[in-house]
Amino acid sequence: MPAATASGADATPNGNAKSRDHNQGNQDKKYTVEQKAAVIRVRRCSATAFYEILGLEKSCSDAQIKKAYRKLSLLTHPDKNGYDGADEAFKLVSRAFQVLSDAEKKQKYDRFGGDPDNRFGPGSAPSASPFSGFARSPSGGRGPMFEDEISPEELFNRFFGGGGMGGGPFGGFDTGPQFVFNMGGAPGFRVHQFGGGRPRRRPREANGNGEAPQSASSVLSNLLPLLILFVLPLLSSIFSSSAPKGPSIRFDTPEPPYVMHRTTPRLHVDYFLNPVEVEDYSNRNFRDLDRKAENSYVTNLQYDCQLEMRTRNRMIENAQGWFFQDVDKMREARSYEMRSCRRIFKSEKKIAFGNVCLIIELLLQAGLPFASMADSVSEADKIRNKRLAKLGSQTSSTSSQHGEGKSDGVSAAHSSSTSGQELKERTSPKLNVSNSAASSKLPDNPFAQLGVKEPSGDVPRINITPTAEPGILPKKRALSDQRRSSSRTGETLEEWEDKVLRGMFRVTLDSSARSDGHGHHLGFVKGVRADLEEQGQPIRLSTAILDQAILEAASNISKVTALDYLLACWKRVTAQFKHSKSHKAEESRLDVVKEARRLCMSYCIFAITMPEMFGREPSESSPLVPHLLVDSEDDRGICHDFLTEAISRFAEDDTVKPALVSAVEDLSRQLAKMTMNDDYKSYVLALRRLVRYPPLVKAIAQSSLFLSPSTSASDLEATTLLGPFFAISPLQADITSQYFSSPKTRDRTFITNSQQSLRMSLTTHQQDLLDIVNHMIKSDKSARDQMLDWFALCVNKNHKRRAMQVDKKLVSSDGFMINITVCLDQLCEPFMDAQFSKIDRIDFEYLRRKPRIDIKDETKLNMDQRTAEKFYGQAAEGTNHFISEVFFLTLAAHHYGTEATNQTLSQLEKDLKRMEKHIEEIELDRHKWIDNQAQLRMFDNAIKKYKDQIDKGISYKYAVQGVLLDEQMQARSLQFMRYVIVWLLRLVSQSNFPKQPIQLPLDPDQTNFFNALPEYFLEDVVGAYRFVMRNMPWTISSTQSDELIIMCITFLRNSEKIKNPYLKSGLVTILFAGTWPGPNRPKGVLGDLLMGLPIATKHLLHALMKFYIEVENTGAHTQFYDKFNIRYEIFQIIKCIWDNRIYRENLDRESKANVDFFVRFVNLLLNDVTFVLDESLTAFQQIHNLSQELQNPQHIEQAVRQEKEEALAAAKGKAKSYMQLTNETVAMLKLFTEALADAFTMPEIVQRLADMLDYNLDALVGSKSSELKVENPQEYDFQPRVLLADILDVYLNLRNKENFILAVARDGRSYKPANFQKATTIFRTKAAELKSPQELQAWTALGEKFQKAKEADDQAEEDLGEVPDEFLVYTLMTDPVILPTSKTTMDRSTIRSHLLSDPNDPFNRSPLKIEDVIPDTELKAQIEAFKAEKRGAKIAQANIMDTSAG
């Protein structure tokens, strides 16, 4: 084969090819000493020592880089510097500037070294990239990409001729060197031309006439494809290189500090920034940044696409094989998915690389191999063709024949034999270089679609045409020729066996043949050859000695392990086996491959289980682990075929199963030492691959590490097999501080972006965990049972996570338990449909069939411990369904997982506030150590450590919030909770809810399984919805809201079904949070539904009032304060729904039908109003008086002053606490007196109400009202005039009730007519906006009624005269009764009023009901007789006076 020759351009048109010498163009130019020194220095540098080339330090600025480039480019430019090697130095300088001036490339270079654009490396296979033919490496070979070796200036020199500084802006078109490379060899040639003013062809004769010059349009037409391929991207690179350095950009996933998310407007590219770097960015800066992100993104896609092309080409070469094609591998190679390339192809934006890909695609569609635009076929193709030619030749070589082609005048080299020539012609397309007039018609120009016209004139054409067998692709034709050639040579089975075994195991029996045709190293098996020679056997491999050859080859490997070598052999053997099966090879040949495959697997197992067989020391961890952590397609990776074959040997080889299980155990042990900051992903992916094999899953589940009941809660994450996989979480130690460094200095945007980044990482990991669990559950029943047992172990061991004080060292971590909860939530999704079609499969009897969850010590909803033990001691028959198993496990996981974390978060927030307040108090004492520097340093160090702990706590708080505020996770959790709600309602109502509505009230005597349920079944629902209501209420759907309201009303209306009052208060909290106003929702999430839902309008008010009464006594030591908090929430719910007339009408009807219930409610409401008003007004009096006393603190002793200041602070805190509750309670009193006037004027109520109103009216407008004046009353939400207006409204609401008017008049302590007159004056002069004239007129008239009633009552009392003591209990009794146990006589209204607040006899504290009192009819008759006597005496006296007057 003739060697390639390079020719330079001769000035004369008839220059002879033999006389043309290459001329660089700067030989005649002079150079200075400085220019020479610069060239020598630059050329001594490594090609990728970019800082050294420019003479800079790594810390240099952009300005320094530009300055150094300007200086060196002038010194080394070949147009100015004639010293030998200046052009190479100039290229190095230009490349260094290209890399260092681009922020992204510079970052890659600083981090990894090497050329950041070199994706394939200098050792990549020939033609690995489709662009490889257009580049030259410094050594003369082809480089992987033109960006690696060619600077912008060099491209200009090659494509346009001349130097970069002459002949116009880019140099002249008619000057400069011209290169012609002729690669000889039959049946055709490849011709490449670069540079020069006109394309040339080798002349037919040495003295032939030259060709006519081409037109400019022809030149442009020829060069435009190259412009598109090279110049446009490089121009973009040149112009972008001068841009100022911007913030760093991250594309894959957010990672601190790159947590700020943006999306570009044109290509919709998601990318992440460091918020600190863009704090001062304007909208314009961000638009520029978006463009930069798109450019960088497209560049990354280019690199990924190039890598995909290289991978695909390598797969095609591997599929081609030595002598035959592997059809399966070829199909896999052809179908190899090139995602990055596809994304570029589909892009609607006209980016430079997109045009390149389009060109490639068009070339392939046109039938023009892209390699023809390069220099030659790949080296692998050359070697293959040589081998095929050798096999096809049966005769000795003849002398080479040379001739001239008739159409193009290019000499062709012919093969030495006819058969060899035919074989080459069948395996290679013919290529002719000819004039357009003499050549055959080419396919349509592939560049025509890009707007490039066909060149006109006589220009060289490359014409590639098939020579025979149309319709057969070249590689398929070569494959068929190979088979025919092999059959013609009469290859024996032994020869084929030797050839195939050598290729698969890469061994040789010839010490001189140490590499194969692909350049792969072959191991010389010296011992096998010696044995064959000793036995007089032919020197070739066979299956009989294959095991000896494998053992010797694997033992002699030095650079890699025996397992590395054997796994690579396995992949080759498997490929050969698949090929033989798919091509229906002869049985004898298939047997050879089968035996080779069997032996290869056996030795792989030996390498795993007995490495000493190969001279290796056994390692502590499984040898399989590093191979499981790499991709299965990697030569070192564990592929599907290997695992399938290994698993098939479980029965016959008892070492395989333990080896694989041991590898999984070691994966778990290694992962246990990692966090989310480490390379945990490869371990998770390895387990994901392994659990796809059911027999292996079963074996893994039987591992001693998988389940150990004796494991403590704190060790579950590290010592169980799955524990380390579920322990990976952003809540692990030190991870939270990295996401939220310096948390006190971060703004809300940074925190939100960091939380979003955290959630994205965690969600991806949780999906991997779910995939692992799903495969384990679905693979085998025993494995499924083990998986469920492991989940049960995790929740049962963590009961202490719900303790009042949790010791984190004794329980599992929050992140671990959250991962378990999320996984179980997703396991429930398949049976949680909207129609509840499978809810009947959730069997309560599961809890009485030895359930996996431990509920023995759990508090029951409405059953004491002894009764519960007896109930659950009666075992139920039947078997448990998987749905029931997962449902109850998920409930427990929520209780000890997410709900426990909610509790932790709530407590953490309280602790942080307390700690911050504490440290503020400590820092006030710093001045004490100011004179002692040693003590001051100790003090400051202690403060710093304390603050660091606070920062860690804040970081952890933000991280927990980030995890829990995941909308997807919470939506999935609420979906499960919705199912729990429906299940509980069906159980408690014994109905087919939701298909049938629940009828309230429920039967209080009905006993069912609901009473025996653990409290946390309902507590989890309350906790989940309470958290969502407070933090992300928009995630609750309308259907979930309906069922949530029904649940709350059902259990509040039938509160006897639940024993724990605080659990019931959680239901009130849900309704309260649901009615809290929000953006675009003035009545909150639930308010609108409460206004129209039938069950709400009928039962909600009664349910709230009922719990208002019950909460008076909770049994806790904090019950006094708890009741006010709960009642405040009840007030807010009532205010939300009060506008609905239906509620008020239903309430009025029920008040008349259920008098006692409403009297109890009104009594407690009066108690609350009386208490909070008194506490609030008393606090303001204290604030007023103490503030007056402290106006002159210098006259007060230090101790007394400090005591008074503390008392003032306490009074202020008290006023703030009670005033808000006062406003709400008085507002409720006003609403209810308007709607239920009769209930508030019952005999046992009305006098207390009148006394309370008179007392507070006197406090607000009486003689001591000035003592309520305080500074900044708005600080306490104290509006005395508004409060006075509300009290006046209560008076006016009851103005038509005679007993109320009489009760006010009988108030001998606080009733003062002057107060009514003063109130009128205030509203007329100072607060006219609060009361209308009509209301003031009614108020004046009411005052007159009170005064007249007072006069009449006084007169009646005077008429009675001296009343006997036995008729009095505070006042004259009207309905005396005898208390049954103490035998004391009281008025019925008095004892009734007492029993409303205290159910005991006031004299001996024995239980008492109003029904038990005994009417004292005798005493009542005496009282009536006494009154009649007095009235008769009064009448008689009046008559006497009338007679006297007459």
PDB file of N, CA and C in Angstrom, residues 146 155-156 159-160 226-236:
ATOM      1  N   PHE A 146     -11.716  18.937  16.862  1.00  0.00           N
ATOM      2  CA  PHE A 146     -10.896  20.026  16.354  1.00  0.00           C
ATOM      3  C   PHE A 146     -10.618  21.062  17.443  1.00  0.00           C
ATOM      4  N   LEU A 155      -7.177  27.630  12.115  1.00  0.00           N
ATOM      5  CA  LEU A 155      -8.275  27.335  11.196  1.00  0.00           C
ATOM      6  C   LEU A 155      -8.339  28.359  10.079  1.00  0.00           C
ATOM      7  N   PHE A 156      -8.153  29.628  10.427  1.00  0.00           N
ATOM      8  CA  PHE A 156      -8.164  30.658   9.386  1.00  0.00           C
ATOM      9  C   PHE A 156      -7.046  30.420   8.388  1.00  0.00           C
ATOM     10  N   PHE A 159      -8.133  27.259   6.150  1.00  0.00           N
ATOM     11  CA  PHE A 159      -9.310  27.365   5.289  1.00  0.00           C
ATOM     12  C   PHE A 159      -9.268  28.572   4.361  1.00  0.00           C
ATOM     13  N   PHE A 160      -8.588  29.655   4.779  1.00  0.00           N
ATOM     14  CA  PHE A 160      -8.599  30.880   3.974  1.00  0.00           C
ATOM     15  C   PHE A 160      -7.229  31.237   3.420  1.00  0.00           C
ATOM     16  N   LEU A 226     -17.751  23.522   5.854  1.00  0.00           N
ATOM     17  CA  LEU A 226     -16.699  23.601   6.862  1.00  0.00           C
ATOM     18  C   LEU A 226     -16.875  24.826   7.742  1.00  0.00           C
ATOM     19  N   LEU A 227     -17.377  25.908   7.146  1.00  0.00           N
ATOM     20  CA  LEU A 227     -17.677  27.094   7.956  1.00  0.00           C
ATOM     21  C   LEU A 227     -18.698  26.760   9.036  1.00  0.00           C
ATOM     22  N   ILE A 228     -19.727  26.039   8.618  1.00  0.00           N
ATOM     23  CA  ILE A 228     -20.779  25.687   9.578  1.00  0.00           C
ATOM     24  C   ILE A 228     -20.216  24.797  10.674  1.00  0.00           C
ATOM     25  N   LEU A 229     -19.357  23.847  10.274  1.00  0.00           N
ATOM     26  CA  LEU A 229     -18.845  22.872  11.232  1.00  0.00           C
ATOM     27  C   LEU A 229     -17.866  23.478  12.205  1.00  0.00           C
ATOM     28  N   PHE A 230     -17.006  24.403  11.719  1.00  0.00           N
ATOM     29  CA  PHE A 230     -15.893  24.842  12.550  1.00  0.00           C
ATOM     30  C   PHE A 230     -15.922  26.312  12.921  1.00  0.00           C
ATOM     31  N   VAL A 231     -16.110  27.142  11.944  1.00  0.00           N
ATOM     32  CA  VAL A 231     -15.861  28.558  12.170  1.00  0.00           C
ATOM     33  C   VAL A 231     -16.908  29.164  13.086  1.00  0.00           C
ATOM     34  N   LEU A 232     -18.204  28.791  12.882  1.00  0.00           N
ATOM     35  CA  LEU A 232     -19.245  29.404  13.708  1.00  0.00           C
ATOM     36  C   LEU A 232     -19.050  29.107  15.191  1.00  0.00           C
ATOM     37  N   PRO A 233     -18.838  27.847  15.574  1.00  0.00           N
ATOM     38  CA  PRO A 233     -18.605  27.613  17.004  1.00  0.00           C
ATOM     39  C   PRO A 233     -17.370  28.320  17.534  1.00  0.00           C
ATOM     40  N   LEU A 234     -16.303  28.369  16.704  1.00  0.00           N
ATOM     41  CA  LEU A 234     -15.081  29.009  17.167  1.00  0.00           C
ATOM     42  C   LEU A 234     -15.233  30.513  17.272  1.00  0.00           C
ATOM     43  N   LEU A 235     -15.960  31.113  16.319  1.00  0.00           N
ATOM     44  CA  LEU A 235     -16.226  32.550  16.441  1.00  0.00           C
ATOM     45  C   LEU A 235     -16.991  32.830  17.727  1.00  0.00           C
ATOM     46  N   SER A 236     -17.962  31.977  18.008  1.00  0.00           N
ATOM     47  CA  SER A 236     -18.720  32.139  19.251  1.00  0.00           C
ATOM     48  C   SER A 236     -17.802  32.035  20.451  1.00  0.00           C
TER      49      SER A 236
END
